[in-house]
Amino acid sequence: MSSNYHNTRIFFMAHFMIFFLFLSFSQSSANDDNSPSIICKNTHFPSFCKSILPTTGNYSNIYDYGRYSVHKSLSTVRKFISIVQKYLRRSKNLSIPTIHALQDCYFLADLNKDYLSTTFKTVNKTSKILPILEAEDLQTLLSAILTNTQTCLDGLREINSTSFDPWSLRNDILTPLINDTKLHSISLALFTKGWVPKDKKGTKITQKKLVFRNGHLPLKMSERNRAIFETISRRKLLQQAADQILVSNVVIVSQDGSGNFSTINDAVAIAPNNTDGSKGYFLIYVTAGVYEEYVSIAKNKKYLMMIGDGINQTIITGNHSYNVDGYTTFNSSTFAVVGQGFVAVNITFQNTAGAINHQAVAVRNGADLSTFYSCSFHGYQDTLYVHSLRQFYRECDIYGTVDFIFGNAAAVFQNSNIYPKLPLQNQFNAITAQGRTDPNQNTGISIQNCTVKPADDLKFSNSSTQTYLGRPWKEYSRTIYAQSFIDEFVNPLGWREWSGDFALNTSYYAEFNNTGPGSNTSARVTWPGFHVIGAADAANFTVSSFLLGDYWLPQTGVPFFSGLL
């Protein structure tokens, strides 16, 4: 064997070893990039994330870990439901506030089970970025899961400090639920990182040009249904065949016995279950009158439309409150809706508990793709609970005092009137209290082309009541006022702290091109979370971008504008 051959062999072997070491290092680096420690940097709770994600098994990327996290979230929700059921079976030994809080938790966990089941079916079959609409749907559901869990926590904390019960709620429910909240946050973060497109701007659907007359929707229905409707209604429906809102069936609620039902709840009960809206809305026409009943539109009552005879003509009223009746804020509502695709038109909703009874909700809305058009909401503290999912309000009147538009939905208000009222002595008014708890939630309150003026009782009083645009209820509170008229009674600071410096750095409060004497931003708060924004940023909180409303609002028949004015 020649020395040249020997040297050549050594040369190639040396290079092969170098190449092998380089390849091994590269593979190791790639694997490290997909390890739990790296994946968890995308989450809000990286330490907790590393403690729950598997370190062995067939997990190689964010999709694998995302699927694992969503499935684990689903398992914990099922376990939590069984624990709550155990406590409710012992309800005769529990205080009334505790029972109410646990009933809320069961209700909300049952929704979470549905949302997680839906999410897991999708993430389990794909490892790529989803189309914009599908991604938005699932991010909305995962955001709502966090909201539902937080609502349960808030209710339990309220009663845990004031009531004594024979079992330890803290050990059995409260502490595990805090960890569940972290897990759901991780599921949301990994889904957002892996499946949600970075650019959420989709192709717009051209809005149909619908004809409105005195706030009435053009309804497309069978001759039989039209005859039924017009037998009671004092007005004739539009007769155009084109561009009408499809209605599958009509029932009429009338207190004088001339309709199908005398109560709203009886009409809701016979609505079909789990429809997809393709055959039209189930229409409940509620004639003029004062309906003293507590109405709940359940999750299986989808695509239900409720039309009244007008604001202050058709009135749904109740007086439950947190302070007196032992209800949680969540279940104090006069009217509650979770059924997808709900539409309300020409109705007044109110809670008459009064300022003295503190938290008392008129409407609690947790219905995805829901719409309120030409409606009014009357209360004091916590009037309108925009709890979760995607919501739109148009040409509505909202009255209240402390935190009277609050919650953690993605909610847009357009062309509406916001009326702060006279609160209790030594109270101040905060119009909004937005409840975003996680930076990956696609939620917030957007108030566009609205009018903020004092209600008459505040306007003509000699009170020194201070009114603010909002305050941060939760850590990542997010509220935007755009192109709205703000009257002079609003405090020049604009915004009020919740408690000390809580959320002043992490909240997002913004104003864009507002008018009126109260819109001057020169003396506004100097928090890091407050911003005077331009058109590019404001556009992110319009119907088109924030709700993707171009895809679903046209079918409601409710007028809207997609972007900035």
PDB file of C-alpha atoms in Angstrom, residues 72-308:
ATOM      1  CA  LYS A  72     -54.626  17.962  27.924  1.00  0.00           C
ATOM      2  CA  SER A  73     -56.832  21.044  28.308  1.00  0.00           C
ATOM      3  CA  LEU A  74     -59.822  18.983  27.227  1.00  0.00           C
ATOM      4  CA  SER A  75     -58.978  16.278  29.782  1.00  0.00           C
ATOM      5  CA  THR A  76     -58.678  18.787  32.617  1.00  0.00           C
ATOM      6  CA  VAL A  77     -62.022  20.374  31.729  1.00  0.00           C
ATOM      7  CA  ARG A  78     -63.740  16.996  31.844  1.00  0.00           C
ATOM      8  CA  LYS A  79     -62.157  16.302  35.227  1.00  0.00           C
ATOM      9  CA  PHE A  80     -63.199  19.716  36.492  1.00  0.00           C
ATOM     10  CA  ILE A  81     -66.806  19.123  35.443  1.00  0.00           C
ATOM     11  CA  SER A  82     -66.912  15.911  37.490  1.00  0.00           C
ATOM     12  CA  ILE A  83     -65.548  17.738  40.567  1.00  0.00           C
ATOM     13  CA  VAL A  84     -68.168  20.488  40.276  1.00  0.00           C
ATOM     14  CA  GLN A  85     -70.909  17.905  39.840  1.00  0.00           C
ATOM     15  CA  LYS A  86     -69.751  16.256  43.076  1.00  0.00           C
ATOM     16  CA  TYR A  87     -70.154  19.506  44.965  1.00  0.00           C
ATOM     17  CA  LEU A  88     -73.532  20.282  43.423  1.00  0.00           C
ATOM     18  CA  ARG A  89     -74.837  16.877  44.500  1.00  0.00           C
ATOM     19  CA  ARG A  90     -74.125  18.071  48.059  1.00  0.00           C
ATOM     20  CA  SER A  91     -75.883  21.367  47.444  1.00  0.00           C
ATOM     21  CA  LYS A  92     -78.213  21.046  50.429  1.00  0.00           C
ATOM     22  CA  ASN A  93     -75.155  21.653  52.600  1.00  0.00           C
ATOM     23  CA  LEU A  94     -73.916  24.652  50.629  1.00  0.00           C
ATOM     24  CA  SER A  95     -74.710  28.333  50.881  1.00  0.00           C
ATOM     25  CA  ILE A  96     -76.809  29.959  48.147  1.00  0.00           C
ATOM     26  CA  PRO A  97     -73.881  32.086  46.857  1.00  0.00           C
ATOM     27  CA  THR A  98     -71.724  28.952  46.633  1.00  0.00           C
ATOM     28  CA  ILE A  99     -74.393  27.064  44.694  1.00  0.00           C
ATOM     29  CA  HIS A 100     -74.758  29.951  42.245  1.00  0.00           C
ATOM     30  CA  ALA A 101     -70.992  30.164  41.725  1.00  0.00           C
ATOM     31  CA  LEU A 102     -70.685  26.409  41.167  1.00  0.00           C
ATOM     32  CA  GLN A 103     -73.601  26.442  38.729  1.00  0.00           C
ATOM     33  CA  ASP A 104     -71.791  29.137  36.757  1.00  0.00           C
ATOM     34  CA  CYS A 105     -68.625  27.047  36.765  1.00  0.00           C
ATOM     35  CA  TYR A 106     -70.461  23.981  35.492  1.00  0.00           C
ATOM     36  CA  PHE A 107     -72.195  25.993  32.763  1.00  0.00           C
ATOM     37  CA  LEU A 108     -68.927  27.577  31.622  1.00  0.00           C
ATOM     38  CA  ALA A 109     -66.896  24.360  31.797  1.00  0.00           C
ATOM     39  CA  ASP A 110     -69.510  22.620  29.661  1.00  0.00           C
ATOM     40  CA  LEU A 111     -69.027  25.328  27.024  1.00  0.00           C
ATOM     41  CA  ASN A 112     -65.261  24.888  27.295  1.00  0.00           C
ATOM     42  CA  LYS A 113     -65.594  21.178  26.670  1.00  0.00           C
ATOM     43  CA  ASP A 114     -67.437  21.926  23.430  1.00  0.00           C
ATOM     44  CA  TYR A 115     -64.904  24.560  22.346  1.00  0.00           C
ATOM     45  CA  LEU A 116     -61.918  22.319  23.041  1.00  0.00           C
ATOM     46  CA  SER A 117     -63.508  19.336  21.293  1.00  0.00           C
ATOM     47  CA  THR A 118     -64.045  21.493  18.217  1.00  0.00           C
ATOM     48  CA  THR A 119     -60.489  22.800  18.357  1.00  0.00           C
ATOM     49  CA  PHE A 120     -58.891  19.401  18.837  1.00  0.00           C
ATOM     50  CA  LYS A 121     -60.719  17.918  15.840  1.00  0.00           C
ATOM     51  CA  THR A 122     -59.041  20.520  13.648  1.00  0.00           C
ATOM     52  CA  VAL A 123     -55.531  20.603  15.118  1.00  0.00           C
ATOM     53  CA  ASN A 124     -55.409  16.814  15.222  1.00  0.00           C
ATOM     54  CA  LYS A 125     -55.647  16.554  11.436  1.00  0.00           C
ATOM     55  CA  THR A 126     -53.372  19.316  10.198  1.00  0.00           C
ATOM     56  CA  SER A 127     -49.865  20.630  10.785  1.00  0.00           C
ATOM     57  CA  LYS A 128     -49.967  23.832   8.807  1.00  0.00           C
ATOM     58  CA  ILE A 129     -51.289  27.357   8.986  1.00  0.00           C
ATOM     59  CA  LEU A 130     -55.085  27.387   8.674  1.00  0.00           C
ATOM     60  CA  PRO A 131     -57.228  29.500   6.350  1.00  0.00           C
ATOM     61  CA  ILE A 132     -58.045  32.856   7.909  1.00  0.00           C
ATOM     62  CA  LEU A 133     -61.681  32.155   8.808  1.00  0.00           C
ATOM     63  CA  GLU A 134     -60.994  28.786  10.399  1.00  0.00           C
ATOM     64  CA  ALA A 135     -58.011  30.130  12.309  1.00  0.00           C
ATOM     65  CA  GLU A 136     -60.040  33.074  13.589  1.00  0.00           C
ATOM     66  CA  ASP A 137     -62.901  30.798  14.678  1.00  0.00           C
ATOM     67  CA  LEU A 138     -60.612  28.592  16.751  1.00  0.00           C
ATOM     68  CA  GLN A 139     -58.553  31.418  18.223  1.00  0.00           C
ATOM     69  CA  THR A 140     -61.860  32.967  19.276  1.00  0.00           C
ATOM     70  CA  LEU A 141     -62.960  29.731  20.955  1.00  0.00           C
ATOM     71  CA  LEU A 142     -59.630  29.310  22.761  1.00  0.00           C
ATOM     72  CA  SER A 143     -59.809  32.939  23.901  1.00  0.00           C
ATOM     73  CA  ALA A 144     -63.314  32.299  25.242  1.00  0.00           C
ATOM     74  CA  ILE A 145     -62.103  29.229  27.148  1.00  0.00           C
ATOM     75  CA  LEU A 146     -59.758  31.458  29.134  1.00  0.00           C
ATOM     76  CA  THR A 147     -62.554  33.966  29.687  1.00  0.00           C
ATOM     77  CA  ASN A 148     -64.943  31.264  30.895  1.00  0.00           C
ATOM     78  CA  THR A 149     -62.347  29.865  33.290  1.00  0.00           C
ATOM     79  CA  GLN A 150     -61.562  33.324  34.644  1.00  0.00           C
ATOM     80  CA  THR A 151     -65.269  34.008  35.164  1.00  0.00           C
ATOM     81  CA  CYS A 152     -65.563  30.812  37.179  1.00  0.00           C
ATOM     82  CA  LEU A 153     -62.522  31.799  39.232  1.00  0.00           C
ATOM     83  CA  ASP A 154     -63.901  35.278  39.893  1.00  0.00           C
ATOM     84  CA  GLY A 155     -67.211  33.862  41.098  1.00  0.00           C
ATOM     85  CA  LEU A 156     -65.539  31.365  43.418  1.00  0.00           C
ATOM     86  CA  ARG A 157     -63.238  34.011  44.848  1.00  0.00           C
ATOM     87  CA  GLU A 158     -66.195  36.248  45.575  1.00  0.00           C
ATOM     88  CA  ILE A 159     -67.981  33.618  47.646  1.00  0.00           C
ATOM     89  CA  ASN A 160     -64.877  31.974  49.123  1.00  0.00           C
ATOM     90  CA  SER A 161     -64.075  35.066  51.146  1.00  0.00           C
ATOM     91  CA  THR A 162     -67.618  35.633  52.402  1.00  0.00           C
ATOM     92  CA  SER A 163     -69.207  32.216  52.877  1.00  0.00           C
ATOM     93  CA  PHE A 164     -68.408  29.177  54.960  1.00  0.00           C
ATOM     94  CA  ASP A 165     -69.040  25.746  53.478  1.00  0.00           C
ATOM     95  CA  PRO A 166     -68.178  22.281  54.828  1.00  0.00           C
ATOM     96  CA  TRP A 167     -65.752  21.368  52.023  1.00  0.00           C
ATOM     97  CA  SER A 168     -62.623  23.183  51.008  1.00  0.00           C
ATOM     98  CA  LEU A 169     -63.336  24.900  47.733  1.00  0.00           C
ATOM     99  CA  ARG A 170     -59.803  26.236  47.686  1.00  0.00           C
ATOM    100  CA  ASN A 171     -58.134  22.825  47.805  1.00  0.00           C
ATOM    101  CA  ASP A 172     -60.572  20.909  45.609  1.00  0.00           C
ATOM    102  CA  ILE A 173     -61.483  23.491  42.980  1.00  0.00           C
ATOM    103  CA  LEU A 174     -59.830  26.891  43.246  1.00  0.00           C
ATOM    104  CA  THR A 175     -56.157  25.884  43.262  1.00  0.00           C
ATOM    105  CA  PRO A 176     -56.434  23.291  40.442  1.00  0.00           C
ATOM    106  CA  LEU A 177     -58.440  25.801  38.422  1.00  0.00           C
ATOM    107  CA  ILE A 178     -55.577  28.284  38.552  1.00  0.00           C
ATOM    108  CA  ASN A 179     -53.312  25.668  36.946  1.00  0.00           C
ATOM    109  CA  ASP A 180     -56.020  24.899  34.386  1.00  0.00           C
ATOM    110  CA  THR A 181     -56.026  28.587  33.453  1.00  0.00           C
ATOM    111  CA  LYS A 182     -52.287  28.421  32.757  1.00  0.00           C
ATOM    112  CA  LEU A 183     -52.756  25.287  30.661  1.00  0.00           C
ATOM    113  CA  HIS A 184     -55.512  26.903  28.583  1.00  0.00           C
ATOM    114  CA  SER A 185     -53.248  29.917  28.062  1.00  0.00           C
ATOM    115  CA  ILE A 186     -50.527  27.603  26.746  1.00  0.00           C
ATOM    116  CA  SER A 187     -52.992  25.936  24.369  1.00  0.00           C
ATOM    117  CA  LEU A 188     -53.993  29.343  23.034  1.00  0.00           C
ATOM    118  CA  ALA A 189     -50.367  30.468  22.652  1.00  0.00           C
ATOM    119  CA  LEU A 190     -49.219  27.345  20.800  1.00  0.00           C
ATOM    120  CA  PHE A 191     -52.270  27.383  18.541  1.00  0.00           C
ATOM    121  CA  THR A 192     -51.673  31.055  17.741  1.00  0.00           C
ATOM    122  CA  LYS A 193     -48.001  30.407  16.975  1.00  0.00           C
ATOM    123  CA  GLY A 194     -48.563  27.279  14.895  1.00  0.00           C
ATOM    124  CA  TRP A 195     -51.905  27.554  13.117  1.00  0.00           C
ATOM    125  CA  VAL A 196     -52.854  31.244  12.891  1.00  0.00           C
ATOM    126  CA  PRO A 197     -51.629  33.219   9.855  1.00  0.00           C
ATOM    127  CA  LYS A 198     -49.584  36.287  10.759  1.00  0.00           C
ATOM    128  CA  ASP A 199     -51.532  38.436   8.323  1.00  0.00           C
ATOM    129  CA  LYS A 200     -55.206  38.131   9.223  1.00  0.00           C
ATOM    130  CA  LYS A 201     -56.449  40.253   6.377  1.00  0.00           C
ATOM    131  CA  GLY A 202     -58.705  38.127   4.216  1.00  0.00           C
ATOM    132  CA  THR A 203     -60.613  38.828   1.032  1.00  0.00           C
ATOM    133  CA  LYS A 204     -63.595  41.012   1.789  1.00  0.00           C
ATOM    134  CA  ILE A 205     -67.116  40.056   0.864  1.00  0.00           C
ATOM    135  CA  THR A 206     -68.990  42.943  -0.684  1.00  0.00           C
ATOM    136  CA  GLN A 207     -71.806  44.002   1.595  1.00  0.00           C
ATOM    137  CA  LYS A 208     -75.285  43.688   0.146  1.00  0.00           C
ATOM    138  CA  LYS A 209     -77.157  46.939  -0.224  1.00  0.00           C
ATOM    139  CA  LEU A 210     -80.119  46.329   2.021  1.00  0.00           C
ATOM    140  CA  VAL A 211     -83.097  48.665   2.160  1.00  0.00           C
ATOM    141  CA  PHE A 212     -84.183  49.783   5.624  1.00  0.00           C
ATOM    142  CA  ARG A 213     -87.285  51.654   6.591  1.00  0.00           C
ATOM    143  CA  ASN A 214     -87.528  53.179  10.080  1.00  0.00           C
ATOM    144  CA  GLY A 215     -85.056  50.685  11.470  1.00  0.00           C
ATOM    145  CA  HIS A 216     -86.944  47.667  10.152  1.00  0.00           C
ATOM    146  CA  LEU A 217     -85.225  44.714   8.531  1.00  0.00           C
ATOM    147  CA  PRO A 218     -86.401  43.392   5.163  1.00  0.00           C
ATOM    148  CA  LEU A 219     -87.410  39.813   5.905  1.00  0.00           C
ATOM    149  CA  LYS A 220     -87.767  37.057   3.348  1.00  0.00           C
ATOM    150  CA  MET A 221     -90.283  34.487   4.538  1.00  0.00           C
ATOM    151  CA  SER A 222     -93.068  32.263   3.309  1.00  0.00           C
ATOM    152  CA  GLU A 223     -96.492  33.740   2.672  1.00  0.00           C
ATOM    153  CA  ARG A 224     -97.795  31.842   5.693  1.00  0.00           C
ATOM    154  CA  ASN A 225     -95.156  33.305   7.978  1.00  0.00           C
ATOM    155  CA  ARG A 226     -95.608  36.766   6.539  1.00  0.00           C
ATOM    156  CA  ALA A 227     -99.354  36.568   7.139  1.00  0.00           C
ATOM    157  CA  ILE A 228     -98.771  35.476  10.721  1.00  0.00           C
ATOM    158  CA  PHE A 229     -96.337  38.305  11.305  1.00  0.00           C
ATOM    159  CA  GLU A 230     -98.533  40.978   9.743  1.00  0.00           C
ATOM    160  CA  THR A 231    -101.660  39.803  11.577  1.00  0.00           C
ATOM    161  CA  ILE A 232    -100.168  41.186  14.760  1.00  0.00           C
ATOM    162  CA  SER A 233     -97.680  43.767  13.527  1.00  0.00           C
ATOM    163  CA  ARG A 234     -98.942  47.292  13.004  1.00  0.00           C
ATOM    164  CA  ARG A 235     -96.534  47.798  10.140  1.00  0.00           C
ATOM    165  CA  LYS A 236     -96.146  46.100   6.790  1.00  0.00           C
ATOM    166  CA  LEU A 237     -92.917  44.338   5.919  1.00  0.00           C
ATOM    167  CA  LEU A 238     -90.940  45.336   2.874  1.00  0.00           C
ATOM    168  CA  GLN A 239     -92.092  43.425  -0.164  1.00  0.00           C
ATOM    169  CA  GLN A 240     -88.925  43.345  -2.270  1.00  0.00           C
ATOM    170  CA  ALA A 241     -87.938  39.823  -3.232  1.00  0.00           C
ATOM    171  CA  ALA A 242     -84.206  40.542  -3.462  1.00  0.00           C
ATOM    172  CA  ASP A 243     -81.702  41.259  -0.738  1.00  0.00           C
ATOM    173  CA  GLN A 244     -83.900  40.032   2.071  1.00  0.00           C
ATOM    174  CA  ILE A 245     -83.099  38.228   5.295  1.00  0.00           C
ATOM    175  CA  LEU A 246     -84.110  34.602   5.184  1.00  0.00           C
ATOM    176  CA  VAL A 247     -86.556  33.499   7.881  1.00  0.00           C
ATOM    177  CA  SER A 248     -87.441  29.836   8.377  1.00  0.00           C
ATOM    178  CA  ASN A 249     -90.329  30.260  10.797  1.00  0.00           C
ATOM    179  CA  VAL A 250     -92.143  32.904  12.808  1.00  0.00           C
ATOM    180  CA  VAL A 251     -93.763  32.851  16.227  1.00  0.00           C
ATOM    181  CA  ILE A 252     -95.355  35.814  17.954  1.00  0.00           C
ATOM    182  CA  VAL A 253     -95.270  36.696  21.631  1.00  0.00           C
ATOM    183  CA  SER A 254     -98.099  38.895  22.822  1.00  0.00           C
ATOM    184  CA  GLN A 255     -99.356  39.512  26.325  1.00  0.00           C
ATOM    185  CA  ASP A 256    -102.949  39.955  25.202  1.00  0.00           C
ATOM    186  CA  GLY A 257    -103.214  36.374  23.965  1.00  0.00           C
ATOM    187  CA  SER A 258    -103.361  37.242  20.269  1.00  0.00           C
ATOM    188  CA  GLY A 259    -100.010  35.626  19.477  1.00  0.00           C
ATOM    189  CA  ASN A 260     -98.630  32.125  19.722  1.00  0.00           C
ATOM    190  CA  PHE A 261     -97.246  32.657  23.231  1.00  0.00           C
ATOM    191  CA  SER A 262     -97.656  35.077  26.097  1.00  0.00           C
ATOM    192  CA  THR A 263     -94.051  34.744  27.368  1.00  0.00           C
ATOM    193  CA  ILE A 264     -90.716  35.021  25.619  1.00  0.00           C
ATOM    194  CA  ASN A 265     -89.334  31.934  27.332  1.00  0.00           C
ATOM    195  CA  ASP A 266     -92.127  29.761  25.932  1.00  0.00           C
ATOM    196  CA  ALA A 267     -91.289  30.960  22.421  1.00  0.00           C
ATOM    197  CA  VAL A 268     -87.575  30.312  22.887  1.00  0.00           C
ATOM    198  CA  ALA A 269     -88.290  26.803  24.155  1.00  0.00           C
ATOM    199  CA  ILE A 270     -89.883  25.680  20.881  1.00  0.00           C
ATOM    200  CA  ALA A 271     -87.118  27.094  18.668  1.00  0.00           C
ATOM    201  CA  PRO A 272     -85.285  24.322  16.780  1.00  0.00           C
ATOM    202  CA  ASN A 273     -82.001  23.062  18.178  1.00  0.00           C
ATOM    203  CA  ASN A 274     -78.545  23.318  16.610  1.00  0.00           C
ATOM    204  CA  THR A 275     -79.520  24.806  13.268  1.00  0.00           C
ATOM    205  CA  ASP A 276     -76.716  26.140  11.066  1.00  0.00           C
ATOM    206  CA  GLY A 277     -78.599  29.148   9.714  1.00  0.00           C
ATOM    207  CA  SER A 278     -78.677  27.875   6.137  1.00  0.00           C
ATOM    208  CA  LYS A 279     -82.494  27.758   6.150  1.00  0.00           C
ATOM    209  CA  GLY A 280     -82.809  31.135   7.784  1.00  0.00           C
ATOM    210  CA  TYR A 281     -83.487  32.569  11.208  1.00  0.00           C
ATOM    211  CA  PHE A 282     -86.134  31.344  13.608  1.00  0.00           C
ATOM    212  CA  LEU A 283     -87.921  34.643  14.219  1.00  0.00           C
ATOM    213  CA  ILE A 284     -89.581  35.539  17.504  1.00  0.00           C
ATOM    214  CA  TYR A 285     -91.613  38.700  17.167  1.00  0.00           C
ATOM    215  CA  VAL A 286     -92.246  40.219  20.603  1.00  0.00           C
ATOM    216  CA  THR A 287     -95.064  42.762  20.547  1.00  0.00           C
ATOM    217  CA  ALA A 288     -95.101  45.899  22.686  1.00  0.00           C
ATOM    218  CA  GLY A 289     -95.300  45.315  26.413  1.00  0.00           C
ATOM    219  CA  VAL A 290     -93.275  44.970  29.601  1.00  0.00           C
ATOM    220  CA  TYR A 291     -92.065  41.379  29.966  1.00  0.00           C
ATOM    221  CA  GLU A 292     -90.996  40.644  33.518  1.00  0.00           C
ATOM    222  CA  GLU A 293     -89.023  37.466  32.922  1.00  0.00           C
ATOM    223  CA  TYR A 294     -85.471  36.179  32.919  1.00  0.00           C
ATOM    224  CA  VAL A 295     -84.615  34.937  29.460  1.00  0.00           C
ATOM    225  CA  SER A 296     -81.749  32.619  28.547  1.00  0.00           C
ATOM    226  CA  ILE A 297     -80.895  31.690  24.948  1.00  0.00           C
ATOM    227  CA  ALA A 298     -79.068  28.381  25.353  1.00  0.00           C
ATOM    228  CA  LYS A 299     -76.093  27.160  23.322  1.00  0.00           C
ATOM    229  CA  ASN A 300     -78.308  24.890  21.203  1.00  0.00           C
ATOM    230  CA  LYS A 301     -80.683  27.729  20.193  1.00  0.00           C
ATOM    231  CA  LYS A 302     -78.663  28.967  17.258  1.00  0.00           C
ATOM    232  CA  TYR A 303     -79.559  31.570  14.620  1.00  0.00           C
ATOM    233  CA  LEU A 304     -82.491  32.945  16.524  1.00  0.00           C
ATOM    234  CA  MET A 305     -83.732  36.432  15.664  1.00  0.00           C
ATOM    235  CA  MET A 306     -85.841  38.438  18.123  1.00  0.00           C
ATOM    236  CA  ILE A 307     -87.638  41.569  16.919  1.00  0.00           C
ATOM    237  CA  GLY A 308     -89.615  43.921  19.127  1.00  0.00           C
TER     238      GLY A 308
END
